[in-house]
Short mmCIF file of C-alpha atoms (C1' of nucleotides) in Angstrom, two decimals:
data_model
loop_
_atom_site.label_atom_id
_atom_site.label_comp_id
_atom_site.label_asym_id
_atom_site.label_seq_id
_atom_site.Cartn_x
_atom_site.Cartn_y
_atom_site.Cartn_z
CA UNK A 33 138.58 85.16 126.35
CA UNK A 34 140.41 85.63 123.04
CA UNK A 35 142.03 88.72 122.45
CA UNK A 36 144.75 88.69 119.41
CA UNK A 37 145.91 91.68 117.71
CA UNK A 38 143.55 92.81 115.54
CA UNK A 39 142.31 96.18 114.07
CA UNK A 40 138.20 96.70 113.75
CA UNK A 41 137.66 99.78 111.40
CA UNK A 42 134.82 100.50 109.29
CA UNK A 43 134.50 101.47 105.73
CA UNK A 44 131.42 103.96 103.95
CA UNK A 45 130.36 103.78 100.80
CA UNK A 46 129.24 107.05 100.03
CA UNK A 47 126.57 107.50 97.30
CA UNK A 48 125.00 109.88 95.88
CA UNK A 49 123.20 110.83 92.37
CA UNK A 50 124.84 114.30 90.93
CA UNK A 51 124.44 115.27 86.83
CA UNK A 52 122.17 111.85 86.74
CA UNK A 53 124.63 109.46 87.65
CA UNK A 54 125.50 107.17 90.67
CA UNK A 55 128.81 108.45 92.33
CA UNK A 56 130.81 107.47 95.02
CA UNK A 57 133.12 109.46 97.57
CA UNK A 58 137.21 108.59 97.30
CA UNK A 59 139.44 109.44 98.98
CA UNK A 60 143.31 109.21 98.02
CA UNK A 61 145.30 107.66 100.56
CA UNK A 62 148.36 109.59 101.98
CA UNK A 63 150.36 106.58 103.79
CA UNK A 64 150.92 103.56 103.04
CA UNK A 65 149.76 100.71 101.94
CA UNK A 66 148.20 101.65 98.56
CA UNK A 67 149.72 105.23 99.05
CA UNK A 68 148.17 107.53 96.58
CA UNK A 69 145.68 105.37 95.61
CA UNK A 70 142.27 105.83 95.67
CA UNK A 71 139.80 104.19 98.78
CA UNK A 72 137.08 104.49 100.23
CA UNK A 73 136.86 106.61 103.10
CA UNK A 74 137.22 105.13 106.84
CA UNK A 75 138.71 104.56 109.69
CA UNK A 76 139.35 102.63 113.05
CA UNK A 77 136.85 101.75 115.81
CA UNK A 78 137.53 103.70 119.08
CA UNK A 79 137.43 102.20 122.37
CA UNK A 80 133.75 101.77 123.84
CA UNK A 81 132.66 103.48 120.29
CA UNK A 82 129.69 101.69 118.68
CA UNK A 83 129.81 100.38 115.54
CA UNK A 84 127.63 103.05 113.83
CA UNK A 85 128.80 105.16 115.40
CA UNK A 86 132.30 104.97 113.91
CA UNK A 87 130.59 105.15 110.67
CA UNK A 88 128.07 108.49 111.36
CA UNK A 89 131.23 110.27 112.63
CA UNK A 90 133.18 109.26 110.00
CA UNK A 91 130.46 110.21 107.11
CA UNK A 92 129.89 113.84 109.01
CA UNK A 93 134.11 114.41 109.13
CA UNK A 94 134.30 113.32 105.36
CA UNK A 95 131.45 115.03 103.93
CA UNK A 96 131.03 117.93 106.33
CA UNK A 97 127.20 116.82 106.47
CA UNK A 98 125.53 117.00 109.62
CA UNK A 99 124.97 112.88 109.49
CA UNK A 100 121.71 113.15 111.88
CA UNK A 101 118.86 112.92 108.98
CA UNK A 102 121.23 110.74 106.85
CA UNK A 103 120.83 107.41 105.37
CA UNK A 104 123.00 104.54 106.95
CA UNK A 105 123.02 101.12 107.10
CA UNK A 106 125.54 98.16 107.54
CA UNK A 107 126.58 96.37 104.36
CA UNK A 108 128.70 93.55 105.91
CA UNK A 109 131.97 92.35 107.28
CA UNK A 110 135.25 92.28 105.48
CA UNK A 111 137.70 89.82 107.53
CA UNK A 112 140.16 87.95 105.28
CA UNK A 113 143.04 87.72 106.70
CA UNK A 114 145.32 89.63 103.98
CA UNK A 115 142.99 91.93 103.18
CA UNK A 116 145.51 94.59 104.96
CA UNK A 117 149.07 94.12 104.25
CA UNK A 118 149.63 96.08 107.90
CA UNK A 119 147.93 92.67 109.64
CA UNK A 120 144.94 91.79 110.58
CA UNK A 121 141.92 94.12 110.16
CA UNK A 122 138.37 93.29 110.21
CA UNK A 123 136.53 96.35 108.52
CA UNK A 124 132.18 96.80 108.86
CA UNK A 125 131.03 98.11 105.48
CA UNK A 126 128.05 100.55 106.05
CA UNK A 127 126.32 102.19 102.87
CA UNK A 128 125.03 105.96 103.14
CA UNK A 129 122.58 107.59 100.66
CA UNK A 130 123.35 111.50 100.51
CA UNK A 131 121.51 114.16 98.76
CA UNK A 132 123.35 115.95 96.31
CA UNK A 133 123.96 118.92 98.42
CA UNK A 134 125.97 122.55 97.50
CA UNK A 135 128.54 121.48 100.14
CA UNK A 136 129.75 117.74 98.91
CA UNK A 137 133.58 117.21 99.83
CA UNK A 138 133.98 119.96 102.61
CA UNK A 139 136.32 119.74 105.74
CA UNK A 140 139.29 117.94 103.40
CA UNK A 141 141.20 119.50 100.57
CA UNK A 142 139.80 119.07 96.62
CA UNK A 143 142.95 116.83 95.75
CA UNK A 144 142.20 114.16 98.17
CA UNK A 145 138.66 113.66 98.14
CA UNK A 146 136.17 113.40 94.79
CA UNK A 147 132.74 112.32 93.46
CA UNK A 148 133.45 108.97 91.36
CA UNK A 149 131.33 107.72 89.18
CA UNK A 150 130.24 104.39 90.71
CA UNK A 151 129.80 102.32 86.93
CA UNK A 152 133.77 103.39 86.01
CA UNK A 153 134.78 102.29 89.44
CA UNK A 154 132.41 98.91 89.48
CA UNK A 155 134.00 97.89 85.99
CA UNK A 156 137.70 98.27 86.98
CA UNK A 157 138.59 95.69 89.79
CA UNK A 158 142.00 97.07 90.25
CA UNK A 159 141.06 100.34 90.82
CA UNK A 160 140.75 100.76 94.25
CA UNK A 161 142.98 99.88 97.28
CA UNK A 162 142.31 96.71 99.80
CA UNK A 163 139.08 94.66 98.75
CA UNK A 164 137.61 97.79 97.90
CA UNK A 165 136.20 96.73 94.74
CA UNK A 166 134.30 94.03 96.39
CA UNK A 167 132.58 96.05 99.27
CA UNK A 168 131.58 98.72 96.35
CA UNK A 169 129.62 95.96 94.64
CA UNK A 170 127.95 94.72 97.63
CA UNK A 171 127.31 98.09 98.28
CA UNK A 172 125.93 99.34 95.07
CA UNK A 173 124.22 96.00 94.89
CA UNK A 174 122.38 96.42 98.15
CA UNK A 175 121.32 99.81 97.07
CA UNK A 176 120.11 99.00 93.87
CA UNK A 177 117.93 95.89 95.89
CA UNK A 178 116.52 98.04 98.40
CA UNK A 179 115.30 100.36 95.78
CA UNK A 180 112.64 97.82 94.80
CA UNK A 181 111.32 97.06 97.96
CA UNK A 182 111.68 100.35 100.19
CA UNK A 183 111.04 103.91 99.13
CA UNK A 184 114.56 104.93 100.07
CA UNK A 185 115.26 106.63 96.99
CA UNK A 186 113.91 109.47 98.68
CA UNK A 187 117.03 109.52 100.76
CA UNK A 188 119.40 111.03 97.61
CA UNK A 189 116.53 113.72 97.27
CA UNK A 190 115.77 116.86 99.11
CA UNK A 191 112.97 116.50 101.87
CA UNK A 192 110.72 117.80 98.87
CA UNK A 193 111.02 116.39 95.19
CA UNK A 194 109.54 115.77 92.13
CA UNK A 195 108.37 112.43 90.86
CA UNK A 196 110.63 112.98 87.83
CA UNK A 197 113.43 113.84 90.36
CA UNK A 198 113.16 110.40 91.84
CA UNK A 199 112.88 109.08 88.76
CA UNK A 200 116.15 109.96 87.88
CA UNK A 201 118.01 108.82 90.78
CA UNK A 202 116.29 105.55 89.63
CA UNK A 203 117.79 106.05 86.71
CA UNK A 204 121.24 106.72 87.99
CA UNK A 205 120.92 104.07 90.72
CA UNK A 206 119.61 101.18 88.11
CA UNK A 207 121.54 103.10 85.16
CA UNK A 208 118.59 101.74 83.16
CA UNK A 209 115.70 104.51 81.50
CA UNK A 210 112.08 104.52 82.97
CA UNK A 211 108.99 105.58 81.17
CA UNK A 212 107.81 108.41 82.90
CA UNK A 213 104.32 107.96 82.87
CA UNK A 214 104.50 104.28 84.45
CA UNK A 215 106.59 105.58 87.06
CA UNK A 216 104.44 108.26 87.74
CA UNK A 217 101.58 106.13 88.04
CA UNK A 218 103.92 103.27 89.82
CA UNK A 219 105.14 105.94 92.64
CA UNK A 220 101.64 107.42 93.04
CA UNK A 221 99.96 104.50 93.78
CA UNK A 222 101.58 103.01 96.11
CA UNK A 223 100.65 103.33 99.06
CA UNK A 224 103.34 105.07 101.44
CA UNK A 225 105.72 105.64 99.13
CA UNK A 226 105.35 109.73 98.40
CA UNK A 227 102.84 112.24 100.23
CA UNK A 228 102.16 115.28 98.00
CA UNK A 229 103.10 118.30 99.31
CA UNK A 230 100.22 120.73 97.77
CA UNK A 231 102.79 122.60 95.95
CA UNK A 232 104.90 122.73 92.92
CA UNK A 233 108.09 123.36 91.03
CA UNK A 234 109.51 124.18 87.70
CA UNK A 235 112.58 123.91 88.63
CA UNK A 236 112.93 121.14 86.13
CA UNK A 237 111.28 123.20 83.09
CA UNK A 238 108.37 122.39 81.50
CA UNK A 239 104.93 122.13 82.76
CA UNK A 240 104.93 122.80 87.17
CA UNK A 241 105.21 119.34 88.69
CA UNK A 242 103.80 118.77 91.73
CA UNK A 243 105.99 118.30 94.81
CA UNK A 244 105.88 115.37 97.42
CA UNK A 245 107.88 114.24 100.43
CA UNK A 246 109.00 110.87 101.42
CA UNK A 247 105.92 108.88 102.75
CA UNK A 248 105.73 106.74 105.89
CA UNK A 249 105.73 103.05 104.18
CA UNK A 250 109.35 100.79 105.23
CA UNK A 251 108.64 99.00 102.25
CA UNK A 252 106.69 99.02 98.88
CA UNK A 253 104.18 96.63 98.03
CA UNK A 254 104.02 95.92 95.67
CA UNK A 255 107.36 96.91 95.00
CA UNK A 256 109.05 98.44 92.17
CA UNK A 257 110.41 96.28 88.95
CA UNK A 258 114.07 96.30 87.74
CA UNK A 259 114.42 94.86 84.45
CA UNK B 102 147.35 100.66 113.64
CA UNK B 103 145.25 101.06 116.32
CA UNK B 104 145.30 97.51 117.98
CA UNK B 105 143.02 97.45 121.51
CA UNK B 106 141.68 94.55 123.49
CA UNK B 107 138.92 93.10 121.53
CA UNK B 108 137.44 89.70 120.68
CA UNK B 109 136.30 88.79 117.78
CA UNK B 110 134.12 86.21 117.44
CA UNK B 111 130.94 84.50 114.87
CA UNK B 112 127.41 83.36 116.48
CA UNK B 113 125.44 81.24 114.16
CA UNK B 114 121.56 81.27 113.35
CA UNK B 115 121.14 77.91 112.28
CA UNK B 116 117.57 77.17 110.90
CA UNK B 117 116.23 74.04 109.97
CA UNK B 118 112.52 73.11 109.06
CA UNK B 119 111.19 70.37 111.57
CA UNK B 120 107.80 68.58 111.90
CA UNK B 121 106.55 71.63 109.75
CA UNK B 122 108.22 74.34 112.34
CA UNK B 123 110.77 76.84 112.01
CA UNK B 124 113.49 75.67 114.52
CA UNK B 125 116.81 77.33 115.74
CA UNK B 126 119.88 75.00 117.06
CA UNK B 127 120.53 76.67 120.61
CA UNK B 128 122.97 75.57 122.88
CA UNK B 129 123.01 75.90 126.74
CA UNK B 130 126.02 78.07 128.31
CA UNK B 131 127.85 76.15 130.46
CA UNK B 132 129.80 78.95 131.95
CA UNK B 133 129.46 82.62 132.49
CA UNK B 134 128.12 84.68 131.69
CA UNK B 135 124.51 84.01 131.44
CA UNK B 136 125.48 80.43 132.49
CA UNK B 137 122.48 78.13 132.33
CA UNK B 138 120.82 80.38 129.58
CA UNK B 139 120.03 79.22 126.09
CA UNK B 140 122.89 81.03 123.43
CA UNK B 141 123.30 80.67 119.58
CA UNK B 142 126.11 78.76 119.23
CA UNK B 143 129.37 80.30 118.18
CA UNK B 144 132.94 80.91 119.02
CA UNK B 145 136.45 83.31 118.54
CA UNK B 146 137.84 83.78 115.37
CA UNK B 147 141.24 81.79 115.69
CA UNK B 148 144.02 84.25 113.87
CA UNK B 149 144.39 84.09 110.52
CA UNK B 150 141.06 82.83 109.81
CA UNK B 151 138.95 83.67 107.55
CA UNK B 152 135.27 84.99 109.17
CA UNK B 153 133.69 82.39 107.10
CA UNK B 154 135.79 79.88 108.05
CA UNK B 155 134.92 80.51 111.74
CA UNK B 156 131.23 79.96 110.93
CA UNK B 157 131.93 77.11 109.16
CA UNK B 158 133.90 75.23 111.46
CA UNK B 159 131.38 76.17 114.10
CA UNK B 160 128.91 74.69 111.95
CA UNK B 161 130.54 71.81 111.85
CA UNK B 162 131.16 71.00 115.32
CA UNK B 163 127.19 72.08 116.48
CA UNK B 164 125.98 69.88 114.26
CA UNK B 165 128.03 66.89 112.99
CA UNK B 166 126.79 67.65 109.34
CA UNK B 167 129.52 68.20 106.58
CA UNK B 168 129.32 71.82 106.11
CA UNK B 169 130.35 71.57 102.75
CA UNK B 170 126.93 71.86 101.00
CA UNK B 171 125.08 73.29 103.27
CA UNK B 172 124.27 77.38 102.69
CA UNK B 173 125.92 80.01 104.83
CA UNK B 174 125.71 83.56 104.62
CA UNK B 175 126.64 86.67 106.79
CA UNK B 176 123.63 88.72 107.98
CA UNK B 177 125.10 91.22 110.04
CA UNK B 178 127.79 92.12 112.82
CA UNK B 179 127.12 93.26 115.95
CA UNK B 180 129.62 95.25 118.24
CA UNK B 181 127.84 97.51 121.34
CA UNK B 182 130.52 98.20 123.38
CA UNK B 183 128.56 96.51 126.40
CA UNK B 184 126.83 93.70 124.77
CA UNK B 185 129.62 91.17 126.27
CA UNK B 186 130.10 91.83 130.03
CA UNK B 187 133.36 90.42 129.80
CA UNK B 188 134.56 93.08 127.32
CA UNK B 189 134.62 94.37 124.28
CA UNK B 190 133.88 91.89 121.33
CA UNK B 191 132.61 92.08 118.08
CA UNK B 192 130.36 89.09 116.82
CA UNK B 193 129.78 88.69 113.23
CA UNK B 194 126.51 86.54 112.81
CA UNK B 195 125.95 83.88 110.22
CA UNK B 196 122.89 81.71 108.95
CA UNK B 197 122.72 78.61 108.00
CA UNK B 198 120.06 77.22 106.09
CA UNK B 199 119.97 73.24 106.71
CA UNK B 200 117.84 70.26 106.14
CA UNK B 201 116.06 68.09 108.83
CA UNK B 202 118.30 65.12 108.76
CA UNK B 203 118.48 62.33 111.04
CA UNK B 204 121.42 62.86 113.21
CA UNK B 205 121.41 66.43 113.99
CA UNK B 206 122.69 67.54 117.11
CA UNK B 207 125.43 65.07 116.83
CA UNK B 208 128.75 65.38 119.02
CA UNK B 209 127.01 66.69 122.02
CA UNK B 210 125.34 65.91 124.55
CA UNK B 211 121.07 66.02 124.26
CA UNK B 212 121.41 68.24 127.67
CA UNK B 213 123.31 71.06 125.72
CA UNK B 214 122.30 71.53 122.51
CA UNK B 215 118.71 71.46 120.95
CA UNK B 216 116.25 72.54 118.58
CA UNK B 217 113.92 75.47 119.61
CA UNK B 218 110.48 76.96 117.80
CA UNK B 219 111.91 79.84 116.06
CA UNK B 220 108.26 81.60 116.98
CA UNK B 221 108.63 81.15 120.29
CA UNK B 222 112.08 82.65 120.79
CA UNK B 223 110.76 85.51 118.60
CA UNK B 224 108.17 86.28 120.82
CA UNK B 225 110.56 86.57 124.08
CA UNK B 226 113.21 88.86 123.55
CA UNK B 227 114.47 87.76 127.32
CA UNK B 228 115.05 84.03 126.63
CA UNK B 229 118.50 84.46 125.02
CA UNK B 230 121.92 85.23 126.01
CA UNK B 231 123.54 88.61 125.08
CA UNK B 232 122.10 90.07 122.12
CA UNK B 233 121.37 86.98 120.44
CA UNK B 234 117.25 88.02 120.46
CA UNK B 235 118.23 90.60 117.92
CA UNK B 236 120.73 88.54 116.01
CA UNK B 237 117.95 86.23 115.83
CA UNK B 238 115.54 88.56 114.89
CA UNK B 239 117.48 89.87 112.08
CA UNK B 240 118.72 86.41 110.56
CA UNK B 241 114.74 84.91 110.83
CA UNK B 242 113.80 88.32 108.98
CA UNK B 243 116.77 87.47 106.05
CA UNK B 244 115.82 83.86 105.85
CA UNK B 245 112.38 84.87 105.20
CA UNK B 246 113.15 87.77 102.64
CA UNK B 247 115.23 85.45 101.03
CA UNK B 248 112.77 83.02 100.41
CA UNK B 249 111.12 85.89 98.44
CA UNK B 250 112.77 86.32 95.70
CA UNK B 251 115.48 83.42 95.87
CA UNK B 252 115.47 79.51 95.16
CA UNK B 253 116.78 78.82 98.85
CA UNK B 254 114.09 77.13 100.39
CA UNK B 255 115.81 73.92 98.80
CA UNK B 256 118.66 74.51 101.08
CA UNK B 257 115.90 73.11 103.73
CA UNK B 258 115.24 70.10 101.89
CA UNK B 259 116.95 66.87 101.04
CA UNK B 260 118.34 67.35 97.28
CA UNK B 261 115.32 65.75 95.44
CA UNK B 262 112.36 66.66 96.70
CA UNK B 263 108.61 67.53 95.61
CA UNK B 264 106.28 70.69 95.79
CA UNK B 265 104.72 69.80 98.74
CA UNK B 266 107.51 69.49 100.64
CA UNK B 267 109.10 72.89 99.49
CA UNK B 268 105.38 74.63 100.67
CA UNK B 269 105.86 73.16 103.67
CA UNK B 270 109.12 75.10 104.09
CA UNK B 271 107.51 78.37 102.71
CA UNK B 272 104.58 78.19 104.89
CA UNK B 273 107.42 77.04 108.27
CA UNK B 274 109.22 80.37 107.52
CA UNK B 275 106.80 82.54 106.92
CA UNK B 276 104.41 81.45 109.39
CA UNK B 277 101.59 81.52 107.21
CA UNK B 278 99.91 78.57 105.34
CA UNK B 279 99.69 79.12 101.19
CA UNK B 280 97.26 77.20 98.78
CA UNK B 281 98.57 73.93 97.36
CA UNK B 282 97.43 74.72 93.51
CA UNK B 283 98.69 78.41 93.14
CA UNK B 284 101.80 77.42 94.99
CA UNK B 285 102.05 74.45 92.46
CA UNK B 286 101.69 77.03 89.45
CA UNK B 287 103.82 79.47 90.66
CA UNK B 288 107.36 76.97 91.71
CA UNK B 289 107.15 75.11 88.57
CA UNK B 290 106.47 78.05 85.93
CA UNK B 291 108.96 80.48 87.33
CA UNK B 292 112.21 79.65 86.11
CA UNK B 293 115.17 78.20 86.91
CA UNK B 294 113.28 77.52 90.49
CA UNK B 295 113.02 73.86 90.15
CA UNK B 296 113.83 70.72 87.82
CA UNK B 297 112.10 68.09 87.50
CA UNK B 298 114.16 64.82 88.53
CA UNK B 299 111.37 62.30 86.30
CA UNK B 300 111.21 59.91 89.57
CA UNK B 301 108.30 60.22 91.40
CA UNK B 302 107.34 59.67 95.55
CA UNK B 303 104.59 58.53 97.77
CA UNK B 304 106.65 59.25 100.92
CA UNK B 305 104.09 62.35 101.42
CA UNK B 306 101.18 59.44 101.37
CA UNK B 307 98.50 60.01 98.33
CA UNK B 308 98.61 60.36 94.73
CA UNK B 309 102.41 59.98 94.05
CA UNK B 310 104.46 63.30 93.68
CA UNK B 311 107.09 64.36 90.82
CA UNK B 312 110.66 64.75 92.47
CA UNK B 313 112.61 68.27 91.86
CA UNK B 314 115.75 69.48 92.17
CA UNK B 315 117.17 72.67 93.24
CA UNK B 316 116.86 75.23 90.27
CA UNK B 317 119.84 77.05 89.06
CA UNK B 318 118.47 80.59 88.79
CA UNK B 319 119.98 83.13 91.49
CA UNK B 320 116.99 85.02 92.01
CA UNK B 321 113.07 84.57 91.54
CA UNK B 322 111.11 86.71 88.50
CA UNK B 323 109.01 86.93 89.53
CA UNK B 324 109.42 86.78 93.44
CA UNK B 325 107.76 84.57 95.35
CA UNK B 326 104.73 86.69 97.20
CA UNK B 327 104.43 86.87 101.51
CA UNK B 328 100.72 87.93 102.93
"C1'" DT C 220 88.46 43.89 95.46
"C1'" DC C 221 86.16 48.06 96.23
"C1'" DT C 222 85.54 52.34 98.43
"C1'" DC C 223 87.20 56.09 100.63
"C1'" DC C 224 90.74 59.12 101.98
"C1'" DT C 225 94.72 61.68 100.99
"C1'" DT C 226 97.59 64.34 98.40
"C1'" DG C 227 99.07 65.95 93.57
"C1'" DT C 228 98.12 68.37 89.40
"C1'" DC C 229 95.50 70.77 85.88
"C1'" DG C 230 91.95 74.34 84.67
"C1'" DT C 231 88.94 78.30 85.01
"C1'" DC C 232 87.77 82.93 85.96
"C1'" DA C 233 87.74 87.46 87.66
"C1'" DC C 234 90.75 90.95 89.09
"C1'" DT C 235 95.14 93.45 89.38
"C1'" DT C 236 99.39 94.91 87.67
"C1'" DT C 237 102.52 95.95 83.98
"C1'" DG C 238 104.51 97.75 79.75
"C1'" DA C 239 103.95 100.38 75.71
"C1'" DC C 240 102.45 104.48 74.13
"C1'" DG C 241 98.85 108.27 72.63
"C1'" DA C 242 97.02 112.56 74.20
"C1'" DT C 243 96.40 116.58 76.82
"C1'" DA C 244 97.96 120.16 80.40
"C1'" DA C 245 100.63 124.00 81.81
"C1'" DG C 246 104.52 126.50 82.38
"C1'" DG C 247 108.77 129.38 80.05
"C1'" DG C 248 111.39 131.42 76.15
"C1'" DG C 249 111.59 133.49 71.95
"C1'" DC D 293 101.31 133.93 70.66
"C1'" DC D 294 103.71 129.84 69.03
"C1'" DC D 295 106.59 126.31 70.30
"C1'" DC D 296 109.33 123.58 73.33
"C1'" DT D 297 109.62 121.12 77.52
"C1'" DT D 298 108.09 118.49 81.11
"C1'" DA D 299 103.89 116.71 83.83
"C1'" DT D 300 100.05 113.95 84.11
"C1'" DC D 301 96.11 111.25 82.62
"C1'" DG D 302 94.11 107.54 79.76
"C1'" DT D 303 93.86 103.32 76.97
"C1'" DC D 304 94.73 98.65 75.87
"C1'" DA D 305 96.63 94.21 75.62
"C1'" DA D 306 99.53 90.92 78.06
"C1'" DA D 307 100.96 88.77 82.15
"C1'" DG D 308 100.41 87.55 86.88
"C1'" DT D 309 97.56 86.47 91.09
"C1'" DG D 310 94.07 84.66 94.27
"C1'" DA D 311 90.20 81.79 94.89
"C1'" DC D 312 88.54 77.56 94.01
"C1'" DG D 313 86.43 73.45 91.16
"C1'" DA D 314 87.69 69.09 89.29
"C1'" DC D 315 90.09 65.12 88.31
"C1'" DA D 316 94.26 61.80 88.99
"C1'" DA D 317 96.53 58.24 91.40
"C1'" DG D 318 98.25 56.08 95.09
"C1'" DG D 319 97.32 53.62 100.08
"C1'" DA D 320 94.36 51.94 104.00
"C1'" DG D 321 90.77 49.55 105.58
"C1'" DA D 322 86.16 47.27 105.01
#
DNA sequence: TCTCCTTGTCGTCACTTTGACGATAAGGGG
DNA sequence: CCCCTTATCGTCAAAGTGACGACAAGGAGA
């Protein structure tokens, strides 16, 4: 066997959709390295603690969300060898898709923890501590793929939503505009992707729009077109 | 830093396209545990080495082929706290896409290392060492998405190559057989897939066949289409 | 050499899906 | 009650797909 020193943490991107646009938990850091700057959250691996499950207890002590019905998957590994100045720390990436809940940044003081919006962050290299950057865009990238081919768009909505509501995290997610009426008929009619709920909403305005919950079907076929 | 005992170490899903099968480069274990049983091949990260470079190297030695241009990717890491008996380590698995040359398991021994129907080891989660059924699982299940909607079923064949060839790839993976003339259409009108080289072959027997080259595109649009 | 066999490549055709966009439905606010 | 907003349905042409016929162009064997 090959033991060395080495630290396994992992690291969450955080997204959800609020005001219509993709946006990522931060938080600042207090110690060094990259003191005061801005990360994403994390964290080490405990003994005998499973790699998810660093990440679940992580997401539910950052967000104050209980984690249980919550989106998360792993992204990938992170193991350069100066990617932390402190020595050598290989960190799992995991993605999780949150609803954009009353309670967002609970548990940790305003000043150290924020909603970013992911296109700023994805355009500014420098901006974040470690290889941040790079595990945001494989991040964001891997959500914006897995939006075409599995309905988990559902997973930034409320258990019930509107087609127009998904359409918008689509929107956010892609940061590209959808005709409506496509997407209606897109979502609709495919099979698995949204159950209708027999009621509806005008919570949006206009004309009541039917409500639907997230359908059975792990992926879309045919799936839905970017660009 | 939170330092603890804990190995860190790469297994490698290495996937070739033989005598029109999906095969998997196994090696036997020669000690314990699960001596005698049939492993993905892999090894410790040595410090200060890059993940990648771990795979790489590993690559190297399993199969005596320059590693240079051949395609390797991460899939996933894998870190249950009991999934080594000797203790706690972390594997991060990598694929590697390569084609059926003529000296492959070069370096060692026939007894030790070998080439196994992917299908088969798919279909017997017991057959494997450790976790490797899953890590399998999950790389065969990449490899195949990826053939979806990227040009990487060339990483299977020799550089020039014709249509035919690259079906019989698509129809190894996928486990499914696909007709000649649609599958003709749809490689050479989507672009950036393939180039034509202007040299033609009659190694596949019959009327002679125009030689491609890998395309440069990143992805498919459209995707190639499974079932 | 000629015929047949094998594989490669081009076409056709019906059907489905997509993208663009008009039109109508059904609430709420003045 | 009119108008504004959003929801939902419909239409139509263009593009893509699946099934399959037909011909091209080599090699093997009679």
């Amino acid at each position: 066997m090959d033991f060395q020193p080495l630290g396994l943490a992992t690291d969450l991107v955080i997204l959800t959709v609020r005001d219509g646009a993709l946006q990522v938990l931060l938080i600042r850091r207090g110690i060094a390295p990259y003191k005061g700057r801005w990360a994403l959250p994390g964290g080490f691996v405990r003994p005998a603690e499973d790699l998810e499950t660093t990440a679940r207890r992580e997401l539910t002590e950052e967000t104050g969300l209980a984690a249980a019905g919550l989106h998360l998957e792993q992204v990938a590994t992170y193991g350069a060898p100066d990617r932390d100045p402190r020595g050598r720390v290989v960190s799992v990436a995991y993605l999780a898709l949150v609803p954009d809940l009353p309670a967002p940044v609970a548990g940790t003081d305003a000043e150290s923890a924020r909603w970013v919006a992911a296109p700023d962050l994805l355009a500014d290299p420098a901006r974040l501590a470690f290889d941040h950057h790079r595990i945001l865009t494989d991040a964001v990238e891997r959500a914006r793929a897995k939006l075409e081919y599995s309905p988990l768009a559902a997973a930034f909505c409320p258990p019930e939503f509107t087609i127009s509501e998904l359409r918008t995290i689509y929107e956010a997610v892609w940061g590209a505009p959808l005709d409506p009426r496509n997407f209606h008929r897109k979502v609709t009619k495919t099979p698995g992707f949204v159950d209708p709920i027999g009621a509806t909403t005008t919570r949006d305005g206009g004309r009541p729009a039917q409500l639907f919950r997230r359908g059975t079907a792990p992926t879309l076929h045919p799936p839905m077109t970017r660009g």
